[in-house]
Amino acid sequence: MDDADLAEARCVFRGIEHILRIRNTGERLEVEVEDALTTDQWRAEFDAEFIEDLTHKTGNFKQYSIFCNMLHSALTQSSESVTLDLLTYADLELLRNRKAGGAQRSAPPARSSSLTSKRYLILIYSVEFDRIHYPLPLPYIGKPDPVYLRQVIRGLKDELAALKLAPREESRETEMRRLREELQRVTQEKQEADLALQRLQDLEIPNGKDVSHLRILKRAVQTLEAELQKERSRSQRLASKRKEESRQLTDQLEELRAVERTLRLKVKSLSTELAMYKRGRVTPTGPSPQSRSSSAGRGPIHRSSSRGENVTRRERSTSRERSGIGSREGRSLARQPRLSPSPVAIRPPRFDPTAYVRDKELKQKEMDLKK
């Protein structure tokens, strides 16, 4: 921590919110604790010798600068190995008895009122197999004095006026800026103290039971606010997830619609082609009768007539079978004229199984799309 380093934070001890301020001037450590509800204050100053002697008594010696750094880390919660706690004198005695092995024996009540009003800021240093407690005693100083705050404000105003009359240098400007910030902070603290004092004067609390009830309600409200924040975060995550799923489903729907349009065009084209086949306007692909007659003419002349008759019968039987299958699948096909029994005669169009299977699949797809 640097010289004149000031750190402030709000901490909750035993369910009560406190304002903790730590100021290190390099030679002295100033610690102040204020109850956020009642504005009661506890303040003390410690020099380097007291801090080092305190750490030596605990059995884990720390130098003054290292102790200040540990306290600052615990206040800002920048390290998990150091934490803070605020205890009364009775709580401290119970802690000592428990550490000494007398946890079953209760601590004797404090006789002095100064001890009962005093608070102890405990710096807890947690190592792997041990926990070291450094207690800092803080005497009770009461509530903030509005008269003192007014005097501080008046003095700051006088100092500010004197600085305005002085020559304007960079150091003076920096000091004036710092004083303005300090004045604003002190003014705000004074206003908060006045409001808290007014509320305490207006508030009539019959006993401590209502105070504890108020604290319980305050903690319940804080818990409900935390749960509400968690539910909001979870709802936002679910909404983002639903939105992403909706976008993916929309993209898939657009792709399916494009595929459907493509399939409809393909079905329409194939239906037109099939109708033309049925009407006999398009001749199926295959060797022409001229090529077949020419290939038959180029055959060997020395074949026997009996073998030619067998080939002719086989071709006729094959033609009748194919024409029979074609009549079962599509009776709308045009009938071909009867051919002569010559081996080189023009054959009727052959039945194309591939075209039939493809036509059947397209019809099935068209029915599925309509559904």
Tab-separated table of C-alpha atoms in Angstrom:
chain	number	residue	atom	x	y	z
A	1	MET	CA	0.000	0.000	0.000
A	2	ASP	CA	1.254	3.472	-0.854
A	3	ASP	CA	1.566	6.361	1.572
A	4	ALA	CA	-1.696	7.975	2.604
A	5	ASP	CA	-3.593	5.168	0.870
A	6	LEU	CA	-7.296	5.114	1.730
A	7	ALA	CA	-9.540	2.101	1.145
A	8	GLU	CA	-13.243	1.843	1.915
A	9	ALA	CA	-15.725	-1.016	1.521
A	10	ARG	CA	-19.055	-2.274	2.827
A	11	CYS	CA	-18.842	-5.556	4.729
A	12	VAL	CA	-21.497	-7.695	6.430
A	13	PHE	CA	-20.572	-9.068	9.880
A	14	ARG	CA	-23.089	-11.258	11.759
A	15	GLY	CA	-25.830	-10.195	9.365
A	16	ILE	CA	-25.213	-6.460	9.988
A	17	GLU	CA	-23.807	-4.208	7.284
A	18	HIS	CA	-20.791	-2.092	8.263
A	19	ILE	CA	-18.677	0.501	6.476
A	20	LEU	CA	-14.975	-0.221	6.896
A	21	ARG	CA	-12.310	2.427	6.184
A	22	ILE	CA	-8.546	1.813	6.292
A	23	ARG	CA	-5.915	4.526	5.899
A	24	ASN	CA	-2.173	3.907	5.833
A	25	THR	CA	0.125	6.913	6.134
A	26	GLY	CA	3.292	4.827	5.972
A	27	GLU	CA	3.980	5.078	9.723
A	28	ARG	CA	0.519	4.708	11.219
A	29	LEU	CA	-2.499	2.611	10.350
A	30	GLU	CA	-5.955	4.131	10.892
A	31	VAL	CA	-8.939	1.770	11.033
A	32	GLU	CA	-12.563	2.913	11.279
A	33	VAL	CA	-15.738	0.813	11.386
A	34	GLU	CA	-19.236	2.297	11.123
A	35	ASP	CA	-22.592	0.590	11.543
A	36	ALA	CA	-24.546	1.343	8.359
A	37	LEU	CA	-27.892	1.272	10.200
A	38	THR	CA	-27.192	3.025	13.523
A	39	THR	CA	-24.130	5.087	12.339
A	40	ASP	CA	-22.183	3.990	15.470
A	41	GLN	CA	-18.439	4.302	14.934
A	42	TRP	CA	-15.331	2.534	16.244
A	43	ARG	CA	-11.923	3.976	15.395
A	44	ALA	CA	-8.282	3.361	16.344
A	45	GLU	CA	-4.747	4.148	15.174
A	46	PHE	CA	-1.864	1.657	15.262
A	47	ASP	CA	1.821	2.268	14.717
A	48	ALA	CA	4.308	-0.136	13.149
A	49	GLU	CA	5.665	-1.303	16.524
A	50	PHE	CA	2.195	-2.289	17.801
A	51	ILE	CA	1.371	-4.195	14.588
A	52	GLU	CA	4.631	-6.151	14.560
A	53	ASP	CA	4.317	-6.946	18.271
A	54	LEU	CA	0.741	-8.168	17.695
A	55	THR	CA	1.819	-10.482	14.871
A	56	HIS	CA	4.720	-11.758	16.988
A	57	LYS	CA	2.326	-12.760	19.809
A	58	THR	CA	0.207	-14.817	17.422
A	59	GLY	CA	3.225	-16.924	16.462
A	60	ASN	CA	3.206	-15.820	12.826
A	61	PHE	CA	5.306	-12.652	12.581
A	62	LYS	CA	4.549	-10.151	9.810
A	63	GLN	CA	6.216	-6.858	9.026
A	64	TYR	CA	4.163	-3.679	9.146
A	65	SER	CA	4.042	-3.216	5.353
A	66	ILE	CA	3.134	-6.861	4.736
A	67	PHE	CA	0.375	-6.696	7.360
A	68	CYS	CA	-1.056	-3.554	5.707
A	69	ASN	CA	-1.029	-5.269	2.321
A	70	MET	CA	-2.838	-8.281	3.810
A	71	LEU	CA	-5.455	-6.004	5.391
A	72	HIS	CA	-5.981	-4.155	2.109
A	73	SER	CA	-6.358	-7.457	0.214
A	74	ALA	CA	-8.928	-8.696	2.724
A	75	LEU	CA	-10.883	-5.431	2.430
A	76	THR	CA	-10.947	-5.500	-1.380
A	77	GLN	CA	-11.435	-9.327	-1.430
A	78	SER	CA	-8.572	-9.716	-3.886
A	79	SER	CA	-7.146	-12.772	-2.092
A	80	GLU	CA	-8.880	-15.883	-0.748
A	81	SER	CA	-6.288	-16.542	1.954
A	82	VAL	CA	-7.194	-13.449	4.044
A	83	THR	CA	-10.655	-12.523	5.365
A	84	LEU	CA	-12.130	-10.111	7.911
A	85	ASP	CA	-14.461	-10.517	10.868
A	86	LEU	CA	-15.837	-8.139	13.519
A	87	LEU	CA	-16.230	-9.489	17.072
A	88	THR	CA	-17.278	-8.202	20.454
A	89	TYR	CA	-15.306	-8.820	23.628
A	90	ALA	CA	-17.483	-11.820	24.502
A	91	ASP	CA	-17.039	-13.306	21.039
A	92	LEU	CA	-13.274	-12.859	21.318
A	93	GLU	CA	-13.162	-14.615	24.696
A	94	LEU	CA	-15.147	-17.542	23.289
A	95	LEU	CA	-12.730	-17.759	20.384
A	96	ARG	CA	-9.746	-17.789	22.757
A	97	ASN	CA	-11.291	-20.504	24.957
A	98	ARG	CA	-12.126	-22.619	21.921
A	99	LYS	CA	-8.565	-22.282	20.650
A	100	ALA	CA	-7.208	-23.184	24.078
A	101	GLY	CA	-9.376	-26.305	24.253
A	102	GLY	CA	-12.142	-24.997	26.532
A	103	ALA	CA	-14.950	-24.778	23.972
A	104	GLN	CA	-17.491	-26.206	26.433
A	105	ARG	CA	-16.873	-23.459	28.985
A	106	SER	CA	-18.585	-20.132	28.339
A	107	ALA	CA	-16.630	-16.893	28.677
A	108	PRO	CA	-17.254	-14.786	31.826
A	109	PRO	CA	-19.240	-11.605	31.247
A	110	ALA	CA	-17.213	-8.437	30.871
A	111	ARG	CA	-17.404	-6.105	33.878
A	112	SER	CA	-16.212	-2.912	32.181
A	113	SER	CA	-18.561	-1.002	29.897
A	114	SER	CA	-15.631	0.020	27.712
A	115	LEU	CA	-14.912	-3.634	26.997
A	116	THR	CA	-18.515	-4.377	26.092
A	117	SER	CA	-18.690	-1.398	23.730
A	118	LYS	CA	-15.328	-2.143	22.126
A	119	ARG	CA	-15.119	-4.044	18.824
A	120	TYR	CA	-12.292	-6.198	17.496
A	121	LEU	CA	-11.511	-6.296	13.782
A	122	ILE	CA	-10.091	-9.782	13.145
A	123	LEU	CA	-7.765	-10.353	10.194
A	124	ILE	CA	-7.897	-14.099	9.480
A	125	TYR	CA	-4.940	-15.536	7.577
A	126	SER	CA	-5.733	-19.052	6.297
A	127	VAL	CA	-2.849	-21.321	5.338
A	128	GLU	CA	-2.906	-24.963	4.320
A	129	PHE	CA	-3.181	-26.493	7.813
A	130	ASP	CA	-3.746	-23.518	10.129
A	131	ARG	CA	-5.715	-20.298	10.628
A	132	ILE	CA	-4.082	-17.267	12.276
A	133	HIS	CA	-6.226	-14.513	13.839
A	134	TYR	CA	-4.855	-10.971	14.171
A	135	PRO	CA	-7.225	-8.912	16.427
A	136	LEU	CA	-7.239	-5.111	16.173
A	137	PRO	CA	-9.058	-3.453	19.128
A	138	LEU	CA	-11.352	-0.558	18.140
A	139	PRO	CA	-12.755	1.672	20.915
A	140	TYR	CA	-16.283	3.037	20.598
A	141	ILE	CA	-16.342	6.742	19.682
A	142	GLY	CA	-20.096	7.203	19.276
A	143	LYS	CA	-22.009	8.731	16.394
A	144	PRO	CA	-20.619	11.346	13.966
A	145	ASP	CA	-20.654	14.859	15.413
A	146	PRO	CA	-22.361	17.317	13.040
A	147	VAL	CA	-20.545	20.235	14.711
A	148	TYR	CA	-17.182	18.647	13.996
A	149	LEU	CA	-18.169	17.984	10.414
A	150	ARG	CA	-19.208	21.619	9.979
A	151	GLN	CA	-15.855	22.763	11.343
A	152	VAL	CA	-14.036	20.478	8.913
A	153	ILE	CA	-16.098	21.823	6.025
A	154	ARG	CA	-15.437	25.421	7.099
A	155	GLY	CA	-11.718	24.751	7.314
A	156	LEU	CA	-11.697	23.137	3.878
A	157	LYS	CA	-13.547	26.105	2.447
A	158	ASP	CA	-10.999	28.515	3.925
A	159	GLU	CA	-8.156	26.427	2.540
A	160	LEU	CA	-9.828	26.341	-0.842
A	161	ALA	CA	-10.229	30.108	-0.873
A	162	ALA	CA	-6.569	30.530	0.024
A	163	LEU	CA	-5.561	28.214	-2.786
A	164	LYS	CA	-7.643	30.190	-5.264
A	165	LEU	CA	-5.684	33.364	-4.391
A	166	ALA	CA	-2.311	31.610	-4.713
A	167	PRO	CA	-0.413	31.387	-8.079
A	168	ARG	CA	-1.803	28.674	-10.336
A	169	GLU	CA	0.748	25.932	-10.601
A	170	GLU	CA	0.317	22.316	-11.524
A	171	SER	CA	0.849	21.105	-7.974
A	172	ARG	CA	-1.654	23.624	-6.643
A	173	GLU	CA	-4.238	22.591	-9.203
A	174	THR	CA	-3.793	18.958	-8.231
A	175	GLU	CA	-4.163	19.864	-4.575
A	176	MET	CA	-7.294	21.895	-5.278
A	177	ARG	CA	-8.820	19.009	-7.193
A	178	ARG	CA	-8.075	16.691	-4.313
A	179	LEU	CA	-9.559	19.151	-1.832
A	180	ARG	CA	-12.712	19.491	-3.903
A	181	GLU	CA	-13.130	15.754	-3.934
A	182	GLU	CA	-12.491	15.613	-0.202
A	183	LEU	CA	-14.994	18.403	0.396
A	184	GLN	CA	-17.618	16.645	-1.676
A	185	ARG	CA	-17.010	13.387	0.175
A	186	VAL	CA	-17.202	15.039	3.614
A	187	THR	CA	-20.340	16.944	2.625
A	188	GLN	CA	-21.980	13.733	1.462
A	189	GLU	CA	-20.988	11.963	4.669
A	190	LYS	CA	-22.438	14.840	6.701
A	191	GLN	CA	-25.724	14.653	4.808
A	192	GLU	CA	-25.899	10.896	5.278
A	193	ALA	CA	-25.115	11.291	8.979
A	194	ASP	CA	-27.821	13.937	9.397
A	195	LEU	CA	-30.374	11.751	7.617
A	196	ALA	CA	-29.428	8.713	9.688
A	197	LEU	CA	-29.640	10.752	12.894
A	198	GLN	CA	-33.038	12.097	11.882
A	199	ARG	CA	-34.303	8.592	11.108
A	200	LEU	CA	-33.063	7.312	14.449
A	201	GLN	CA	-34.762	10.176	16.240
A	202	ASP	CA	-38.035	9.546	14.425
A	203	LEU	CA	-37.853	5.788	14.809
A	204	GLU	CA	-39.109	4.393	18.109
A	205	ILE	CA	-37.970	0.833	18.674
A	206	PRO	CA	-39.504	-0.718	21.825
A	207	ASN	CA	-36.999	-3.562	22.251
A	208	GLY	CA	-34.260	-5.516	20.508
A	209	LYS	CA	-36.727	-8.087	19.204
A	210	ASP	CA	-38.017	-5.693	16.554
A	211	VAL	CA	-34.450	-4.891	15.516
A	212	SER	CA	-33.652	-8.564	14.968
A	213	HIS	CA	-36.934	-8.978	13.100
A	214	LEU	CA	-36.011	-6.039	10.854
A	215	ARG	CA	-32.605	-7.555	10.134
A	216	ILE	CA	-34.181	-10.902	9.264
A	217	LEU	CA	-36.560	-9.186	6.859
A	218	LYS	CA	-33.680	-7.278	5.291
A	219	ARG	CA	-31.708	-10.480	4.748
A	220	ALA	CA	-34.791	-12.160	3.269
A	221	VAL	CA	-35.223	-9.259	0.828
A	222	GLN	CA	-31.572	-9.523	-0.199
A	223	THR	CA	-31.943	-13.277	-0.756
A	224	LEU	CA	-35.059	-12.780	-2.869
A	225	GLU	CA	-33.307	-10.119	-4.947
A	226	ALA	CA	-30.389	-12.489	-5.599
A	227	GLU	CA	-32.784	-15.284	-6.632
A	228	LEU	CA	-34.656	-12.865	-8.902
A	229	GLN	CA	-31.396	-11.900	-10.581
A	230	LYS	CA	-30.542	-15.568	-11.123
A	231	GLU	CA	-33.975	-16.247	-12.624
A	232	ARG	CA	-33.583	-13.286	-14.963
A	233	SER	CA	-30.213	-14.551	-16.167
A	234	ARG	CA	-31.620	-18.058	-16.687
A	235	SER	CA	-34.616	-16.672	-18.610
A	236	GLN	CA	-32.323	-14.659	-20.859
A	237	ARG	CA	-30.220	-17.727	-21.604
A	238	LEU	CA	-33.338	-19.794	-22.392
A	239	ALA	CA	-34.703	-17.048	-24.644
A	240	SER	CA	-31.417	-16.882	-26.560
A	241	LYS	CA	-31.425	-20.671	-26.945
A	242	ARG	CA	-35.052	-20.694	-28.175
A	243	LYS	CA	-34.267	-17.917	-30.631
A	244	GLU	CA	-31.305	-19.843	-32.043
A	245	GLU	CA	-33.403	-23.012	-32.393
A	246	SER	CA	-36.156	-21.051	-34.148
A	247	ARG	CA	-33.630	-19.605	-36.571
A	248	GLN	CA	-32.239	-23.065	-37.356
A	249	LEU	CA	-35.743	-24.461	-37.938
A	250	THR	CA	-36.566	-21.536	-40.246
A	251	ASP	CA	-33.419	-22.209	-42.282
A	252	GLN	CA	-34.300	-25.903	-42.523
A	253	LEU	CA	-37.840	-25.013	-43.627
A	254	GLU	CA	-36.502	-22.753	-46.372
A	255	GLU	CA	-34.181	-25.524	-47.574
A	256	LEU	CA	-37.058	-28.033	-47.648
A	257	ARG	CA	-39.207	-25.586	-49.585
A	258	ALA	CA	-36.439	-25.128	-52.154
A	259	VAL	CA	-36.072	-28.909	-52.461
A	260	GLU	CA	-39.842	-29.216	-52.856
A	261	ARG	CA	-39.885	-26.653	-55.681
A	262	THR	CA	-37.037	-28.481	-57.419
A	263	LEU	CA	-38.809	-31.821	-57.074
A	264	ARG	CA	-42.071	-30.383	-58.384
A	265	LEU	CA	-40.313	-29.058	-61.485
A	266	LYS	CA	-38.585	-32.398	-61.958
A	267	VAL	CA	-41.870	-34.311	-61.526
A	268	LYS	CA	-43.588	-32.015	-64.017
A	269	SER	CA	-40.802	-32.514	-66.552
A	270	LEU	CA	-40.813	-36.292	-66.096
A	271	SER	CA	-44.621	-36.408	-66.317
A	272	THR	CA	-44.498	-34.543	-69.637
A	273	GLU	CA	-41.797	-36.873	-70.910
A	274	LEU	CA	-43.812	-39.917	-69.788
A	275	ALA	CA	-46.928	-38.631	-71.541
A	276	MET	CA	-44.952	-38.162	-74.735
A	277	TYR	CA	-43.636	-41.717	-74.429
A	278	LYS	CA	-47.162	-43.006	-73.984
A	279	ARG	CA	-48.388	-41.148	-77.077
A	280	GLY	CA	-45.503	-42.502	-79.136
A	281	ARG	CA	-44.075	-39.083	-79.947
A	282	VAL	CA	-40.610	-39.899	-78.649
A	283	THR	CA	-38.767	-43.031	-79.763
A	284	PRO	CA	-36.886	-44.835	-76.999
A	285	THR	CA	-33.159	-44.750	-77.252
A	286	GLY	CA	-31.579	-47.866	-78.744
A	287	PRO	CA	-30.203	-49.196	-82.017
A	288	SER	CA	-32.255	-48.283	-85.121
A	289	PRO	CA	-33.853	-50.904	-87.327
A	290	GLN	CA	-31.459	-49.996	-90.138
A	291	SER	CA	-28.434	-50.654	-87.944
A	292	ARG	CA	-29.928	-53.950	-86.826
A	293	SER	CA	-30.700	-54.962	-90.432
A	294	SER	CA	-27.229	-53.934	-91.544
A	295	SER	CA	-25.604	-55.861	-88.700
A	296	ALA	CA	-27.765	-58.850	-89.586
A	297	GLY	CA	-26.734	-58.503	-93.232
A	298	ARG	CA	-23.067	-58.542	-92.262
A	299	GLY	CA	-23.491	-61.844	-90.407
A	300	PRO	CA	-21.892	-65.073	-91.735
A	301	ILE	CA	-23.696	-66.637	-94.709
A	302	HIS	CA	-22.703	-70.205	-93.992
A	303	ARG	CA	-25.077	-70.522	-90.923
A	304	SER	CA	-27.667	-73.220	-91.209
A	305	SER	CA	-31.353	-72.392	-91.731
A	306	SER	CA	-32.365	-74.397	-88.671
A	307	ARG	CA	-30.246	-72.179	-86.415
A	308	GLY	CA	-31.793	-69.068	-87.986
A	309	GLU	CA	-35.257	-70.410	-87.302
A	310	ASN	CA	-34.372	-71.087	-83.678
A	311	VAL	CA	-33.085	-67.547	-83.256
A	312	THR	CA	-36.257	-66.176	-84.851
A	313	ARG	CA	-38.482	-68.182	-82.520
A	314	ARG	CA	-36.507	-67.067	-79.492
A	315	GLU	CA	-36.764	-63.418	-80.517
A	316	ARG	CA	-40.509	-63.767	-81.118
A	317	SER	CA	-41.082	-65.357	-77.706
A	318	THR	CA	-38.993	-62.627	-76.035
A	319	SER	CA	-40.948	-59.948	-77.904
A	320	ARG	CA	-44.277	-61.462	-76.780
A	321	GLU	CA	-43.134	-61.582	-73.155
A	322	ARG	CA	-41.945	-57.985	-73.206
A	323	SER	CA	-45.110	-56.810	-74.934
A	324	GLY	CA	-47.140	-58.649	-72.275
A	325	ILE	CA	-45.275	-56.885	-69.422
A	326	GLY	CA	-45.705	-53.537	-71.151
A	327	SER	CA	-49.476	-54.114	-71.488
A	328	ARG	CA	-49.773	-54.882	-67.765
A	329	GLU	CA	-47.897	-51.744	-66.669
A	330	GLY	CA	-49.236	-49.268	-69.181
A	331	ARG	CA	-52.095	-50.177	-71.544
A	332	SER	CA	-52.007	-46.705	-73.039
A	333	LEU	CA	-48.841	-47.478	-75.033
A	334	ALA	CA	-49.395	-47.475	-78.775
A	335	ARG	CA	-49.502	-50.902	-80.420
A	336	GLN	CA	-46.788	-51.585	-82.972
A	337	PRO	CA	-47.680	-53.140	-86.333
A	338	ARG	CA	-47.131	-56.841	-86.635
A	339	LEU	CA	-43.683	-57.572	-88.076
A	340	SER	CA	-42.778	-60.151	-90.620
A	341	PRO	CA	-41.078	-63.357	-89.417
A	342	SER	CA	-37.905	-62.326	-91.163
A	343	PRO	CA	-34.794	-62.228	-88.900
A	344	VAL	CA	-34.037	-58.676	-90.015
A	345	ALA	CA	-37.545	-57.319	-89.304
A	346	ILE	CA	-38.010	-54.161	-87.152
A	347	ARG	CA	-38.620	-55.052	-83.485
A	348	PRO	CA	-41.234	-53.307	-81.333
A	349	PRO	CA	-39.999	-50.851	-78.645
A	350	ARG	CA	-38.497	-52.615	-75.688
A	351	PHE	CA	-39.848	-52.199	-72.169
A	352	ASP	CA	-37.477	-50.023	-70.128
A	353	PRO	CA	-37.472	-51.226	-66.474
A	354	THR	CA	-35.339	-48.279	-65.336
A	355	ALA	CA	-37.825	-45.747	-66.691
A	356	TYR	CA	-40.690	-47.665	-65.079
A	357	VAL	CA	-39.009	-47.728	-61.638
A	358	ARG	CA	-38.085	-44.054	-61.914
A	359	ASP	CA	-41.660	-43.130	-62.881
A	360	LYS	CA	-42.990	-45.114	-59.931
A	361	GLU	CA	-40.578	-43.386	-57.480
A	362	LEU	CA	-41.528	-39.947	-58.803
A	363	LYS	CA	-45.214	-40.723	-58.330
A	364	GLN	CA	-44.541	-41.840	-54.750
A	365	LYS	CA	-42.561	-38.652	-54.013
A	366	GLU	CA	-45.349	-36.553	-55.514
A	367	MET	CA	-47.892	-38.251	-53.246
A	368	ASP	CA	-45.642	-37.676	-50.196
A	369	LEU	CA	-45.238	-33.999	-51.060
A	370	LYS	CA	-48.978	-33.570	-51.416
A	371	LYS	CA	-49.462	-35.135	-47.984
